[in-house]
Amino acid sequence: MLEDLFKMVTTRFNGDEKNEIKEFKCPRCQNGCGADELQKNMWVCPECGYHSRMNARDRIAITCDKGTFREYDKDMQTANPIDFPGYEEKIETMQEKTGLTEAVVTGECTIHGEPCIIGVMDSHFMMASMGSVVGEKITRAFERAAEKKLPLILFTASGGARMQEGLVSLMQMAKTSGAAARLSEAGVLYITVLTDPTTGGVTASFASLGDIIIAEPKVLVGFAGRRVIEGTIKQRLPEDFQSAEFLLENGFVDFICERKSIRRTIAHLIRLHRPPVKDNGAALADSSPADKSPAENKSKTSKEKTVSKENDENMGSNGNASNAGNANNASSANSAGKSDKSEGIFGAHKNKPGKGAGKNG
Amino acid sequence: MAENMSGAANVSQEREITPFERLMIVRNKNRPTIRDYIPLIFTDFFELHGDRFYGDDGAILGGIGRLEGTPVTVIAEVKGRDIYENKASNFAMPHPEGYRKALRLAHQAEKFHRPVICFIDTPGAFCGVEAEKRGQGEAIARSLAEFMTLKTPVISLVLGEGGSGGALALGVCDELAMLENASYSVISPRGFASILWKDPSKEEEACGIMRITSHDALSLGICEEIIPEPAGGAHNDPETTAENIAEFLVKTLNKKMAKDIDVLLNERYNKFRKIGEFME
């Protein structure tokens, strides 16, 4: 019981960063800063660039176009499927502390004008563990995305399956993955953004199934807990084990993207997945050079080849300056600035950091 | 079969076996493993190796055989019967290449219109540096997603321990059965006690509240059938247990193979889709 109490106290302390914690101490570099400064920096450690944990409300505010978010299944509440002692009370306490009903918020919004369905997991709510409600809301998000043919963007964070729901929570992995498979069959874009920490049953289900998998810098992503592995192998693991960079190196994420560029990155990816406009040749020609990768352009006419060559050159200079993992996207993003809605992802983020977020205040 | 059923019923009438006692039966070193069952259930069995990407995981066995004449693909987690077998099968804890081998064979089965039979028997997917490097999470996730849309019947059966995602990776199916004493859980009872009470020795207590038995899974709508074991557990009579398993498989496969594939896939999706309890 004492241990339970201790756990609750620590959870409360970490629970609501915005209202209760005045000082932020970075768990990675141990440097501190004020809560205001942290917020201004989009909850990224000003010293080391660690992308700290955000609550769902703030994440939605910096990601969606202002005022466009419409929440789904807002009132869905947790039941107690295996009659786990004290579970209802635990949920109530978490609801009071976080102002959330459960560990994931889903809904519809636009991002840089692009309509999409978005889901944000909040690690402040029972470490965003997946029980019936999380599983159901995520599954419905997949099903709605398939039905409405809207891209689905999930910001994942989770300690894994919700222990208090036993086998029922394990089955949510199958349920959500099955829904992801159906969305894939429907040919709809699904992007996952792995945030700190994405582990266990969520890594082993929908988080790993994105058409495109993005990770925030330095976040923890893995299947098994670090301590479990250290216990098995009886030695300390290197610092970067199970980091976003570790995953990139081993081929399990497409690229790492800083928080300040995520809005534009997502919007751009959505545009790249828009079906080509068949009856309007001009529209296609306007956007295609920017939207096509150099490899795809090889089969195009000589005129277009020239354009793509320019892109390659752009990539050369821009790619060097931006994140290594992003080099390929940088080329198309840079020249995409020509078309109306597109804003160069990486060029822009280098020149005007935080612009995307500023719009949302 | 009827005789065994009543035998099992007698046992439970004598005294309720606790979940922890069932776990002990399942962990009995003489409990039959998939290697014991294969010759008793299937004929013409050929083992097929490797994931075609990285290696061959001894924790997962795959192959083709006949079940009462019908060709089927068999995929199973392998508990060892002694220390040498356990070393080769990593105590039935698969690495990512094991799940990728399973998926390769599942797609092969799909191509040749063979049903797939999965036997679950694992404490969990392996937790280690190499497993993480090769994407344990991705391998399991891919398995869940692709079994859900696999266009051929899939039957899964829990032989012993069904631990966590490592078990579920072979558990996305049209019908799930469990041997009477088998368990199926979100995490090992030891891990559960360790996480919730910071005390792994409270394993027995954890068993009491986790609802991990075949009867729990049946009442939660997660498993469809309990296959009876001889009194005291499968190790007391592996042949009879194998007969019971074969009888279930034949009956269920006939039922599933008669279905239109789209109907089957919708039913499979909905079997998992409806699991979960919430209010709104």
XYZ file of C-alpha atoms in Angstrom, chain A residues 6 17 25 80 83 85 89 91 150 166 190 192-193 204 216 218 233 236 241 243 249 279 286 293 303 306 308:
27
model
C 4.443 6.607 -3.218
C 3.566 20.031 -15.833
C 14.815 19.569 -15.008
C -13.416 -2.501 -15.099
C -12.876 -6.391 -11.689
C -9.384 -3.987 -7.177
C -10.654 4.900 -8.074
C -9.017 6.171 -13.061
C -8.781 10.984 -44.449
C -5.476 -8.047 -17.992
C -1.257 6.469 -41.884
C 2.881 7.592 -36.725
C 4.900 10.086 -34.747
C 4.275 -4.038 -30.767
C 11.030 12.987 -32.236
C 16.162 11.459 -28.483
C 22.052 -9.670 -19.829
C 24.385 -1.801 -18.298
C 19.854 2.183 -26.546
C 16.505 6.003 -28.620
C 20.184 3.345 -37.344
C -8.354 15.965 -65.688
C 2.675 22.743 -61.167
C 11.342 12.146 -55.661
C 11.918 19.182 -69.552
C 15.839 19.519 -65.829
C 14.384 17.527 -61.072
